[in-house]
Amino acid sequence: MLSETDARARGLADLPEVQSDLLLQLIALCNADPRPEKIDVGVGVFRDGHGNTPILKVIKEAERILLETQETKSYLGSAGDKRFAELLRPVLLGEHADDDRIAGLQTPGGCGALRLGFELIATVNPNARVLVGTPTWPNHAPIIRAVGLQMIEYPYYDRDACSIRFDAMVAALKEARAGDVVLLHGCCHNPTGADLDDGQWAEVAPIIAERGLLPFVDIAYQGFGRGLDEDARGLRGLLSACDEVIAAQSCDKNFSVYRDRVGSLFVKTGSTDTTARAMAHVGQRAREMWSMPPDHGAAAVRIVLDTPKLRQRWPGELAAMRDRINSVRQRIASADPRLAYIGNQFGMFSMLPLSRDQVLALRERHAIYMADSGRFNVVGLSDAQVDRFTAAVVEALDA
Ligand SMILES: Cc1ncc(COP(=O)(O)O)c(C=O)c1O
Protein backbone atom coordinates (compact mmCIF):
# COMPACT_ATOMS: atom_id res chain seq x y z
CA MET A 1 0.00 0.00 0.00
CA LEU A 2 1.23 3.51 -0.78
CA SER A 3 2.17 5.70 2.15
CA GLU A 4 0.75 9.23 2.27
CA THR A 5 4.21 10.64 1.44
CA ASP A 6 4.54 8.50 -1.73
CA ALA A 7 1.11 9.58 -2.88
CA ARG A 8 1.96 13.26 -2.35
CA ALA A 9 5.32 12.91 -4.14
CA ARG A 10 3.50 12.09 -7.34
CA GLY A 11 1.54 15.33 -7.42
CA LEU A 12 2.09 17.85 -10.20
CA ALA A 13 3.16 20.34 -7.53
CA ASP A 14 6.33 18.26 -7.18
CA LEU A 15 7.43 18.87 -10.74
CA PRO A 16 10.93 20.37 -10.94
CA GLU A 17 11.53 23.73 -12.57
CA VAL A 18 12.32 23.56 -16.28
CA GLN A 19 15.42 25.35 -17.51
CA SER A 20 13.84 27.74 -19.98
CA ASP A 21 15.09 27.73 -23.57
CA LEU A 22 17.95 30.23 -23.93
CA LEU A 23 16.72 31.49 -27.29
CA LEU A 24 13.24 32.09 -25.87
CA GLN A 25 14.86 33.98 -22.97
CA LEU A 26 16.72 36.09 -25.51
CA ILE A 27 13.49 36.94 -27.36
CA ALA A 28 11.88 37.99 -24.06
CA LEU A 29 14.88 40.19 -23.19
CA CYS A 30 14.84 41.81 -26.62
CA ASN A 31 11.08 42.43 -26.47
CA ALA A 32 11.49 44.10 -23.09
CA ASP A 33 14.27 46.44 -24.31
CA PRO A 34 12.71 49.91 -24.83
CA ARG A 35 15.55 51.20 -27.08
CA PRO A 36 14.00 51.84 -30.52
CA GLU A 37 17.29 51.08 -32.33
CA LYS A 38 17.46 47.52 -30.97
CA ILE A 39 18.56 44.77 -33.35
CA ASP A 40 17.26 41.21 -33.02
CA VAL A 41 19.57 38.73 -34.70
CA GLY A 42 18.60 35.93 -32.32
CA VAL A 43 15.36 35.35 -34.23
CA GLY A 44 15.12 32.11 -36.24
CA VAL A 45 13.00 33.20 -39.21
CA PHE A 46 13.63 34.89 -42.56
CA ARG A 47 13.06 38.63 -42.62
CA ASP A 48 12.96 40.89 -45.66
CA GLY A 49 14.83 44.17 -46.02
CA HIS A 50 12.13 45.94 -43.96
CA GLY A 51 12.33 43.42 -41.12
CA ASN A 52 9.12 41.55 -41.98
CA THR A 53 8.46 37.82 -42.45
CA PRO A 54 5.90 37.98 -45.25
CA ILE A 55 3.62 35.20 -46.44
CA LEU A 56 4.73 34.06 -49.92
CA LYS A 57 2.40 35.14 -52.71
CA VAL A 58 2.15 31.54 -53.95
CA ILE A 59 1.01 30.42 -50.49
CA LYS A 60 -1.59 33.21 -50.30
CA GLU A 61 -2.90 32.11 -53.68
CA ALA A 62 -2.88 28.43 -52.66
CA GLU A 63 -4.77 29.28 -49.47
CA ARG A 64 -7.41 31.10 -51.52
CA ILE A 65 -7.77 28.03 -53.75
CA LEU A 66 -7.94 25.82 -50.65
CA LEU A 67 -10.66 27.95 -49.11
CA GLU A 68 -12.72 27.80 -52.28
CA THR A 69 -12.25 24.12 -53.09
CA GLN A 70 -11.91 22.23 -49.82
CA GLU A 71 -15.08 20.24 -49.27
CA THR A 72 -14.34 18.34 -46.10
CA LYS A 73 -12.13 18.42 -43.06
CA SER A 74 -12.57 14.74 -42.38
CA TYR A 75 -9.53 12.81 -41.09
CA LEU A 76 -6.69 12.06 -43.50
CA GLY A 77 -4.78 9.41 -41.52
CA SER A 78 -1.36 9.33 -39.85
CA ALA A 79 0.51 9.81 -43.13
CA GLY A 80 -1.28 13.14 -43.61
CA ASP A 81 -1.60 14.48 -47.15
CA LYS A 82 -0.19 11.73 -49.39
CA ARG A 83 -0.15 13.86 -52.50
CA PHE A 84 1.95 16.46 -50.62
CA ALA A 85 4.60 13.82 -49.87
CA GLU A 86 4.46 12.56 -53.46
CA LEU A 87 4.98 16.05 -54.90
CA LEU A 88 7.93 16.67 -52.60
CA ARG A 89 9.81 13.68 -53.98
CA PRO A 90 11.32 15.38 -57.05
CA VAL A 91 12.02 18.55 -55.06
CA LEU A 92 13.95 16.73 -52.34
CA LEU A 93 15.14 13.50 -53.92
CA GLY A 94 15.90 14.69 -57.47
CA GLU A 95 17.20 11.78 -59.53
CA HIS A 96 16.12 9.38 -56.74
CA ALA A 97 12.46 10.43 -56.91
CA ASP A 98 11.40 7.23 -58.69
CA ASP A 99 13.27 4.88 -56.36
CA ASP A 100 10.47 2.83 -54.81
CA ARG A 101 12.73 1.82 -51.93
CA ILE A 102 12.21 5.39 -50.67
CA ALA A 103 8.93 6.27 -48.97
CA GLY A 104 7.82 9.45 -47.28
CA LEU A 105 5.02 10.88 -45.19
CA GLN A 106 3.88 14.26 -43.92
CA THR A 107 4.95 15.30 -40.41
CA PRO A 108 4.33 18.29 -38.14
CA GLY A 109 7.34 20.29 -39.35
CA GLY A 110 10.96 19.25 -39.41
CA CYS A 111 10.82 18.67 -35.64
CA GLY A 112 8.10 16.07 -36.07
CA ALA A 113 10.13 14.39 -38.81
CA LEU A 114 13.25 14.30 -36.64
CA ARG A 115 11.34 12.84 -33.73
CA LEU A 116 9.67 10.24 -35.92
CA GLY A 117 12.93 9.24 -37.61
CA PHE A 118 14.64 8.73 -34.26
CA GLU A 119 11.60 6.81 -33.00
CA LEU A 120 12.02 4.46 -35.96
CA ILE A 121 15.70 3.96 -35.13
CA ALA A 122 14.90 3.32 -31.46
CA THR A 123 12.24 0.79 -32.52
CA VAL A 124 14.75 -1.27 -34.46
CA ASN A 125 17.81 -0.64 -32.27
CA PRO A 126 17.32 1.01 -28.86
CA ASN A 127 21.08 0.79 -28.30
CA ALA A 128 21.95 2.77 -31.42
CA ARG A 129 24.35 5.65 -30.87
CA VAL A 130 23.83 8.93 -32.69
CA LEU A 131 26.94 10.81 -33.82
CA VAL A 132 26.36 14.55 -33.75
CA GLY A 133 28.84 17.21 -34.84
CA THR A 134 29.06 20.19 -32.49
CA PRO A 135 27.82 22.78 -32.32
CA THR A 136 24.44 21.77 -33.62
CA TRP A 137 20.87 23.05 -33.53
CA PRO A 138 19.93 23.13 -29.82
CA ASN A 139 16.82 20.97 -30.31
CA HIS A 140 18.72 17.95 -31.68
CA ALA A 141 20.00 16.71 -28.33
CA PRO A 142 16.62 16.91 -26.51
CA ILE A 143 14.88 15.06 -29.36
CA ILE A 144 17.53 12.31 -29.47
CA ARG A 145 17.50 11.95 -25.68
CA ALA A 146 13.69 11.97 -25.50
CA VAL A 147 13.71 8.88 -27.68
CA GLY A 148 16.25 7.24 -25.36
CA LEU A 149 19.13 7.07 -27.82
CA GLN A 150 22.71 7.74 -26.83
CA MET A 151 24.36 10.79 -28.37
CA ILE A 152 28.07 10.89 -29.22
CA GLU A 153 29.45 14.33 -29.99
CA TYR A 154 32.40 15.17 -32.21
CA PRO A 155 33.78 18.61 -33.07
CA TYR A 156 32.33 19.83 -36.39
CA TYR A 157 33.16 23.52 -36.41
CA ASP A 158 36.01 25.59 -35.06
CA ARG A 159 34.43 28.83 -33.85
CA ASP A 160 37.71 30.71 -33.60
CA ALA A 161 39.11 29.56 -36.93
CA CYS A 162 35.60 30.00 -38.45
CA SER A 163 35.92 26.74 -40.39
CA ILE A 164 34.75 23.14 -40.43
CA ARG A 165 36.90 20.62 -38.56
CA PHE A 166 36.67 18.20 -41.42
CA ASP A 167 39.57 16.00 -40.29
CA ALA A 168 37.97 15.56 -36.86
CA MET A 169 34.67 14.72 -38.54
CA VAL A 170 36.24 12.11 -40.79
CA ALA A 171 38.15 10.65 -37.83
CA ALA A 172 34.90 10.37 -35.83
CA LEU A 173 33.18 8.62 -38.73
CA LYS A 174 36.09 6.21 -39.10
CA GLU A 175 35.87 5.31 -35.43
CA ALA A 176 32.09 4.79 -35.50
CA ARG A 177 30.60 1.32 -35.15
CA ALA A 178 28.36 -0.39 -37.69
CA GLY A 179 24.77 0.53 -36.82
CA ASP A 180 25.69 3.95 -35.45
CA VAL A 181 23.55 6.79 -36.77
CA VAL A 182 25.20 9.91 -38.24
CA LEU A 183 23.12 13.07 -38.01
CA LEU A 184 24.04 15.49 -40.80
CA HIS A 185 22.72 18.92 -41.74
CA GLY A 186 21.67 18.72 -45.40
CA CYS A 187 22.45 22.41 -46.01
CA CYS A 188 22.56 25.80 -44.32
CA HIS A 189 24.05 24.41 -41.12
CA ASN A 190 22.35 25.81 -38.05
CA PRO A 191 24.02 27.38 -36.05
CA THR A 192 27.23 27.90 -38.05
CA GLY A 193 26.33 28.35 -41.74
CA ALA A 194 29.34 26.12 -42.52
CA ASP A 195 28.25 23.46 -45.00
CA LEU A 196 30.28 20.58 -46.36
CA ASP A 197 31.28 21.35 -49.93
CA ASP A 198 30.62 18.88 -52.76
CA GLY A 199 34.11 17.35 -52.40
CA GLN A 200 33.64 16.84 -48.66
CA TRP A 201 30.23 15.20 -49.16
CA ALA A 202 31.84 12.94 -51.76
CA GLU A 203 34.46 11.95 -49.19
CA VAL A 204 32.02 11.40 -46.35
CA ALA A 205 29.40 9.34 -48.21
CA PRO A 206 31.59 6.28 -48.97
CA ILE A 207 32.96 6.23 -45.40
CA ILE A 208 29.39 6.12 -44.08
CA ALA A 209 28.45 3.39 -46.57
CA GLU A 210 31.55 1.25 -46.02
CA ARG A 211 31.34 1.38 -42.23
CA GLY A 212 27.66 0.42 -42.21
CA LEU A 213 26.55 3.68 -40.57
CA LEU A 214 23.02 5.01 -40.97
CA PRO A 215 22.96 8.59 -42.30
CA PHE A 216 20.15 10.75 -40.94
CA VAL A 217 19.93 14.02 -42.87
CA ASP A 218 18.17 17.02 -41.34
CA ILE A 219 17.30 19.31 -44.23
CA ALA A 220 15.30 22.27 -42.99
CA TYR A 221 16.49 25.03 -45.36
CA GLN A 222 16.53 23.58 -48.87
CA GLY A 223 16.83 26.48 -51.32
CA PHE A 224 18.14 28.99 -48.77
CA GLY A 225 21.80 28.23 -49.53
CA ARG A 226 22.80 27.74 -53.15
CA GLY A 227 19.59 26.54 -54.81
CA LEU A 228 17.01 23.77 -54.51
CA ASP A 229 19.09 21.11 -56.28
CA GLU A 230 22.47 22.29 -55.02
CA ASP A 231 21.27 22.22 -51.39
CA ALA A 232 20.03 18.63 -51.72
CA ARG A 233 23.23 17.29 -53.33
CA GLY A 234 24.65 15.96 -50.07
CA LEU A 235 21.47 14.02 -49.33
CA ARG A 236 21.25 12.72 -52.90
CA GLY A 237 24.89 11.57 -52.79
CA LEU A 238 24.11 9.59 -49.64
CA LEU A 239 21.07 8.06 -51.35
CA SER A 240 23.41 6.91 -54.15
CA ALA A 241 26.00 5.52 -51.75
CA CYS A 242 23.90 3.92 -49.00
CA ASP A 243 21.12 1.36 -48.84
CA GLU A 244 19.59 2.91 -45.75
CA VAL A 245 19.07 6.66 -45.35
CA ILE A 246 16.66 8.75 -43.30
CA ALA A 247 15.80 12.36 -44.17
CA ALA A 248 13.84 14.81 -42.02
CA GLN A 249 12.64 17.65 -44.21
CA SER A 250 10.95 20.96 -43.45
CA CYS A 251 8.87 23.24 -45.70
CA ASP A 252 8.48 25.75 -42.90
CA LYS A 253 11.30 27.98 -44.14
CA ASN A 254 11.34 27.48 -47.90
CA PHE A 255 7.56 28.03 -48.11
CA SER A 256 7.60 30.46 -45.16
CA VAL A 257 4.80 28.63 -43.33
CA TYR A 258 6.60 28.30 -39.98
CA ARG A 259 3.59 28.19 -37.65
CA ASP A 260 1.63 25.86 -39.91
CA ARG A 261 4.15 23.06 -39.14
CA VAL A 262 4.87 21.49 -42.50
CA GLY A 263 7.48 18.78 -42.92
CA SER A 264 8.08 15.24 -44.04
CA LEU A 265 10.09 12.16 -43.24
CA PHE A 266 11.64 10.05 -46.00
CA VAL A 267 13.07 6.60 -45.41
CA LYS A 268 15.19 4.55 -47.78
CA THR A 269 15.97 0.90 -47.13
CA GLY A 270 17.52 -1.86 -49.22
CA SER A 271 14.19 -3.23 -50.50
CA THR A 272 10.62 -2.15 -51.11
CA ASP A 273 9.43 -4.76 -48.58
CA THR A 274 11.66 -3.42 -45.83
CA THR A 275 10.62 0.13 -46.65
CA ALA A 276 6.95 -0.84 -46.40
CA ARG A 277 7.60 -2.45 -42.99
CA ALA A 278 9.56 0.60 -41.82
CA MET A 279 6.74 2.91 -42.90
CA ALA A 280 4.20 0.78 -41.05
CA HIS A 281 6.25 1.33 -37.87
CA VAL A 282 6.59 5.03 -38.67
CA GLY A 283 2.81 5.28 -39.07
CA GLN A 284 2.33 3.51 -35.75
CA ARG A 285 4.74 5.84 -33.92
CA ALA A 286 3.04 8.89 -35.53
CA ARG A 287 -0.36 7.60 -34.38
CA GLU A 288 0.92 7.31 -30.81
CA MET A 289 2.39 10.81 -30.78
CA TRP A 290 0.14 13.12 -32.79
CA SER A 291 -2.20 10.73 -34.54
CA MET A 292 -2.26 12.89 -37.65
CA PRO A 293 -0.27 15.93 -38.76
CA PRO A 294 -2.06 19.28 -39.13
CA ASP A 295 -3.46 19.67 -42.63
CA HIS A 296 -3.66 23.33 -43.58
CA GLY A 297 -0.02 24.22 -44.34
CA ALA A 298 0.74 20.95 -46.13
CA ALA A 299 -2.44 21.36 -48.19
CA ALA A 300 -1.30 24.86 -49.23
CA VAL A 301 2.18 23.56 -50.13
CA ARG A 302 0.56 20.69 -52.03
CA ILE A 303 -1.54 23.14 -54.04
CA VAL A 304 1.56 25.20 -54.89
CA LEU A 305 3.42 22.11 -56.09
CA ASP A 306 0.38 20.74 -57.93
CA THR A 307 -0.64 23.94 -59.75
CA PRO A 308 1.69 24.60 -62.71
CA LYS A 309 1.54 28.40 -62.53
CA LEU A 310 2.26 28.39 -58.77
CA ARG A 311 4.89 25.64 -59.06
CA GLN A 312 6.67 27.84 -61.60
CA ARG A 313 6.52 30.92 -59.40
CA TRP A 314 7.67 29.34 -56.13
CA PRO A 315 11.39 29.03 -57.02
CA GLY A 316 11.41 32.76 -57.83
CA GLU A 317 10.03 33.70 -54.42
CA LEU A 318 12.46 31.28 -52.80
CA ALA A 319 15.35 32.77 -54.81
CA ALA A 320 14.37 36.25 -53.60
CA MET A 321 14.75 35.05 -49.99
CA ARG A 322 18.05 33.35 -50.81
CA ASP A 323 19.35 36.43 -52.65
CA ARG A 324 18.60 38.61 -49.66
CA ILE A 325 20.40 36.20 -47.32
CA ASN A 326 23.42 36.14 -49.61
CA SER A 327 23.50 39.87 -50.23
CA VAL A 328 23.42 40.63 -46.48
CA ARG A 329 26.20 38.03 -46.10
CA GLN A 330 28.30 39.87 -48.71
CA ARG A 331 27.72 43.24 -47.03
CA ILE A 332 28.86 41.89 -43.67
CA ALA A 333 31.80 40.02 -45.23
CA SER A 334 33.10 43.10 -46.99
CA ALA A 335 33.10 45.20 -43.79
CA ASP A 336 36.24 43.63 -42.31
CA PRO A 337 38.65 40.83 -43.30
CA ARG A 338 37.81 39.03 -40.04
CA LEU A 339 34.21 38.77 -41.23
CA ALA A 340 35.09 37.59 -44.76
CA TYR A 341 34.21 33.95 -43.89
CA ILE A 342 30.54 34.96 -43.56
CA GLY A 343 30.43 35.53 -47.32
CA ASN A 344 31.39 31.90 -47.93
CA GLN A 345 28.74 30.40 -45.66
CA PHE A 346 25.12 29.48 -46.33
CA GLY A 347 21.67 29.91 -44.90
CA MET A 348 20.43 32.31 -42.28
CA PHE A 349 22.92 31.60 -39.51
CA SER A 350 26.58 32.24 -38.84
CA MET A 351 28.62 32.35 -35.70
CA LEU A 352 30.82 35.23 -34.59
CA PRO A 353 34.03 34.38 -32.73
CA LEU A 354 32.99 36.51 -29.76
CA SER A 355 33.24 35.67 -26.07
CA ARG A 356 30.10 35.63 -23.96
CA ASP A 357 31.22 38.94 -22.41
CA GLN A 358 31.56 40.50 -25.86
CA VAL A 359 28.07 39.25 -26.78
CA LEU A 360 26.72 40.80 -23.56
CA ALA A 361 28.56 44.05 -24.26
CA LEU A 362 26.92 44.25 -27.70
CA ARG A 363 23.58 43.79 -25.97
CA GLU A 364 24.21 46.45 -23.34
CA ARG A 365 25.99 49.05 -25.46
CA HIS A 366 24.35 48.63 -28.84
CA ALA A 367 21.02 46.85 -28.11
CA ILE A 368 22.13 43.98 -30.37
CA TYR A 369 20.58 40.69 -29.34
CA MET A 370 22.29 37.46 -30.38
CA ALA A 371 22.74 34.04 -28.77
CA ASP A 372 25.53 33.74 -26.19
CA SER A 373 27.33 31.39 -28.57
CA GLY A 374 27.73 34.24 -31.08
CA ARG A 375 25.19 32.69 -33.45
CA PHE A 376 23.27 35.32 -35.33
CA ASN A 377 20.68 35.41 -38.10
CA VAL A 378 22.04 37.46 -40.99
CA VAL A 379 18.51 38.33 -42.16
CA GLY A 380 17.48 39.29 -38.64
CA LEU A 381 19.02 42.55 -39.88
CA SER A 382 16.90 44.94 -41.89
CA ASP A 383 18.77 46.64 -44.76
CA ALA A 384 19.00 49.78 -42.64
CA GLN A 385 20.61 47.93 -39.72
CA VAL A 386 23.47 46.11 -41.47
CA ASP A 387 26.12 48.85 -41.28
CA ARG A 388 25.46 49.67 -37.63
CA PHE A 389 25.58 45.96 -36.80
CA THR A 390 28.89 45.34 -38.57
CA ALA A 391 30.46 48.47 -37.04
CA ALA A 392 29.48 47.29 -33.56
CA VAL A 393 30.78 43.77 -34.24
CA VAL A 394 34.10 45.10 -35.58
CA GLU A 395 34.40 47.29 -32.46
CA ALA A 396 33.81 44.17 -30.32
CA LEU A 397 36.42 42.20 -32.27
CA ASP A 398 38.93 45.05 -31.80
CA ALA A 399 38.31 45.29 -28.06
C1 LIG B 1 18.53 22.46 -38.23
C2 LIG B 1 17.05 22.47 -38.06
N1 LIG B 1 16.38 21.33 -38.14
C3 LIG B 1 15.05 21.28 -37.99
C4 LIG B 1 14.31 22.41 -37.71
C5 LIG B 1 12.83 22.26 -37.49
O1 LIG B 1 12.06 23.00 -38.29
P1 LIG B 1 10.48 23.07 -38.09
O2 LIG B 1 10.19 24.46 -37.66
O3 LIG B 1 9.94 22.73 -39.41
O4 LIG B 1 10.10 22.05 -37.07
C6 LIG B 1 14.98 23.63 -37.59
C7 LIG B 1 14.24 24.85 -37.26
O5 LIG B 1 14.72 25.84 -36.82
C8 LIG B 1 16.38 23.67 -37.77
O6 LIG B 1 17.07 24.81 -37.68
PDB file of N, CA and C and ligand atoms in Angstrom, residues 44 108-112 114 137 140 185 188-190 218-221 249-253 258 261-263 349 375, ligand 1:
ATOM      1  N   GLY A  44      14.809  33.235 -35.364  1.00  0.00           N
ATOM      2  CA  GLY A  44      15.120  32.106 -36.240  1.00  0.00           C
ATOM      3  C   GLY A  44      14.302  32.064 -37.517  1.00  0.00           C
ATOM      4  N   PRO A 108       4.449  16.908 -38.637  1.00  0.00           N
ATOM      5  CA  PRO A 108       4.326  18.287 -38.136  1.00  0.00           C
ATOM      6  C   PRO A 108       5.703  18.963 -38.127  1.00  0.00           C
ATOM      7  N   GLY A 109       6.069  19.575 -39.229  1.00  0.00           N
ATOM      8  CA  GLY A 109       7.342  20.289 -39.347  1.00  0.00           C
ATOM      9  C   GLY A 109       8.547  19.362 -39.372  1.00  0.00           C
ATOM     10  N   GLY A 110       9.711  20.005 -39.450  1.00  0.00           N
ATOM     11  CA  GLY A 110      10.965  19.255 -39.409  1.00  0.00           C
ATOM     12  C   GLY A 110      11.157  18.598 -38.051  1.00  0.00           C
ATOM     13  N   CYS A 111      10.695  19.253 -36.990  1.00  0.00           N
ATOM     14  CA  CYS A 111      10.822  18.675 -35.639  1.00  0.00           C
ATOM     15  C   CYS A 111      10.091  17.349 -35.563  1.00  0.00           C
ATOM     16  N   GLY A 112       8.871  17.311 -36.091  1.00  0.00           N
ATOM     17  CA  GLY A 112       8.095  16.072 -36.073  1.00  0.00           C
ATOM     18  C   GLY A 112       8.814  14.975 -36.856  1.00  0.00           C
ATOM     19  N   LEU A 114      12.070  14.749 -37.394  1.00  0.00           N
ATOM     20  CA  LEU A 114      13.246  14.301 -36.637  1.00  0.00           C
ATOM     21  C   LEU A 114      12.826  13.319 -35.551  1.00  0.00           C
ATOM     22  N   TRP A 137      22.129  22.377 -33.891  1.00  0.00           N
ATOM     23  CA  TRP A 137      20.872  23.047 -33.534  1.00  0.00           C
ATOM     24  C   TRP A 137      20.455  22.565 -32.132  1.00  0.00           C
ATOM     25  N   HIS A 140      18.361  19.328 -31.312  1.00  0.00           N
ATOM     26  CA  HIS A 140      18.719  17.953 -31.677  1.00  0.00           C
ATOM     27  C   HIS A 140      18.888  17.075 -30.439  1.00  0.00           C
ATOM     28  N   HIS A 185      23.559  17.814 -41.261  1.00  0.00           N
ATOM     29  CA  HIS A 185      22.717  18.918 -41.741  1.00  0.00           C
ATOM     30  C   HIS A 185      22.805  18.899 -43.267  1.00  0.00           C
ATOM     31  N   CYS A 188      22.822  24.628 -45.176  1.00  0.00           N
ATOM     32  CA  CYS A 188      22.557  25.797 -44.321  1.00  0.00           C
ATOM     33  C   CYS A 188      22.664  25.433 -42.838  1.00  0.00           C
ATOM     34  N   HIS A 189      23.825  24.911 -42.487  1.00  0.00           N
ATOM     35  CA  HIS A 189      24.051  24.405 -41.122  1.00  0.00           C
ATOM     36  C   HIS A 189      23.605  25.434 -40.075  1.00  0.00           C
ATOM     37  N   ASN A 190      22.793  24.976 -39.165  1.00  0.00           N
ATOM     38  CA  ASN A 190      22.346  25.810 -38.049  1.00  0.00           C
ATOM     39  C   ASN A 190      22.991  25.234 -36.790  1.00  0.00           C
ATOM     40  N   ASP A 218      19.146  16.000 -41.739  1.00  0.00           N
ATOM     41  CA  ASP A 218      18.174  17.017 -41.343  1.00  0.00           C
ATOM     42  C   ASP A 218      18.272  18.139 -42.365  1.00  0.00           C
ATOM     43  N   ILE A 219      17.237  18.290 -43.182  1.00  0.00           N
ATOM     44  CA  ILE A 219      17.302  19.310 -44.233  1.00  0.00           C
ATOM     45  C   ILE A 219      16.112  20.273 -44.078  1.00  0.00           C
ATOM     46  N   ALA A 220      16.383  21.356 -43.373  1.00  0.00           N
ATOM     47  CA  ALA A 220      15.301  22.273 -42.992  1.00  0.00           C
ATOM     48  C   ALA A 220      15.312  23.562 -43.814  1.00  0.00           C
ATOM     49  N   TYR A 221      16.343  23.734 -44.676  1.00  0.00           N
ATOM     50  CA  TYR A 221      16.490  25.031 -45.355  1.00  0.00           C
ATOM     51  C   TYR A 221      16.783  24.861 -46.842  1.00  0.00           C
ATOM     52  N   GLN A 249      12.712  16.482 -43.341  1.00  0.00           N
ATOM     53  CA  GLN A 249      12.643  17.650 -44.212  1.00  0.00           C
ATOM     54  C   GLN A 249      11.661  18.653 -43.619  1.00  0.00           C
ATOM     55  N   SER A 250      11.901  19.935 -43.877  1.00  0.00           N
ATOM     56  CA  SER A 250      10.945  20.964 -43.446  1.00  0.00           C
ATOM     57  C   SER A 250      10.597  21.874 -44.616  1.00  0.00           C
ATOM     58  N   CYS A 251       9.311  22.213 -44.736  1.00  0.00           N
ATOM     59  CA  CYS A 251       8.869  23.238 -45.701  1.00  0.00           C
ATOM     60  C   CYS A 251       8.621  24.552 -44.978  1.00  0.00           C
ATOM     61  N   ASP A 252       8.864  24.569 -43.662  1.00  0.00           N
ATOM     62  CA  ASP A 252       8.475  25.749 -42.899  1.00  0.00           C
ATOM     63  C   ASP A 252       9.247  27.000 -43.300  1.00  0.00           C
ATOM     64  N   LYS A 253      10.493  26.808 -43.732  1.00  0.00           N
ATOM     65  CA  LYS A 253      11.300  27.976 -44.137  1.00  0.00           C
ATOM     66  C   LYS A 253      11.146  28.241 -45.629  1.00  0.00           C
ATOM     67  N   TYR A 258       6.067  28.755 -41.265  1.00  0.00           N
ATOM     68  CA  TYR A 258       6.600  28.300 -39.976  1.00  0.00           C
ATOM     69  C   TYR A 258       5.547  27.763 -39.000  1.00  0.00           C
ATOM     70  N   ARG A 261       3.510  24.335 -39.492  1.00  0.00           N
ATOM     71  CA  ARG A 261       4.150  23.062 -39.144  1.00  0.00           C
ATOM     72  C   ARG A 261       4.091  22.050 -40.292  1.00  0.00           C
ATOM     73  N   VAL A 262       4.892  22.330 -41.312  1.00  0.00           N
ATOM     74  CA  VAL A 262       4.871  21.488 -42.503  1.00  0.00           C
ATOM     75  C   VAL A 262       6.236  20.820 -42.710  1.00  0.00           C
ATOM     76  N   GLY A 263       6.238  19.510 -42.685  1.00  0.00           N
ATOM     77  CA  GLY A 263       7.481  18.782 -42.922  1.00  0.00           C
ATOM     78  C   GLY A 263       7.192  17.379 -43.395  1.00  0.00           C
ATOM     79  N   PHE A 349      22.120  31.459 -40.733  1.00  0.00           N
ATOM     80  CA  PHE A 349      22.921  31.602 -39.511  1.00  0.00           C
ATOM     81  C   PHE A 349      24.414  31.569 -39.752  1.00  0.00           C
ATOM     82  N   ARG A 375      26.009  32.983 -32.265  1.00  0.00           N
ATOM     83  CA  ARG A 375      25.188  32.685 -33.447  1.00  0.00           C
ATOM     84  C   ARG A 375      24.276  33.868 -33.735  1.00  0.00           C
TER      85      ARG A 375
HETATM   86  C1  LIG B   1      18.529  22.463 -38.231  1.00  0.00           C
HETATM   87  C2  LIG B   1      17.048  22.475 -38.055  1.00  0.00           C
HETATM   88  N1  LIG B   1      16.376  21.326 -38.145  1.00  0.00           N
HETATM   89  C3  LIG B   1      15.045  21.282 -37.991  1.00  0.00           C
HETATM   90  C4  LIG B   1      14.314  22.406 -37.709  1.00  0.00           C
HETATM   91  C5  LIG B   1      12.833  22.256 -37.493  1.00  0.00           C
HETATM   92  O1  LIG B   1      12.064  22.999 -38.287  1.00  0.00           O
HETATM   93  P1  LIG B   1      10.480  23.073 -38.093  1.00  0.00           P
HETATM   94  O2  LIG B   1      10.187  24.457 -37.657  1.00  0.00           O
HETATM   95  O3  LIG B   1       9.940  22.729 -39.415  1.00  0.00           O
HETATM   96  O4  LIG B   1      10.099  22.047 -37.065  1.00  0.00           O
HETATM   97  C6  LIG B   1      14.976  23.634 -37.594  1.00  0.00           C
HETATM   98  C7  LIG B   1      14.240  24.847 -37.256  1.00  0.00           C
HETATM   99  O5  LIG B   1      14.718  25.835 -36.823  1.00  0.00           O
HETATM  100  C8  LIG B   1      16.380  23.667 -37.773  1.00  0.00           C
HETATM  101  O6  LIG B   1      17.067  24.806 -37.678  1.00  0.00           O
END
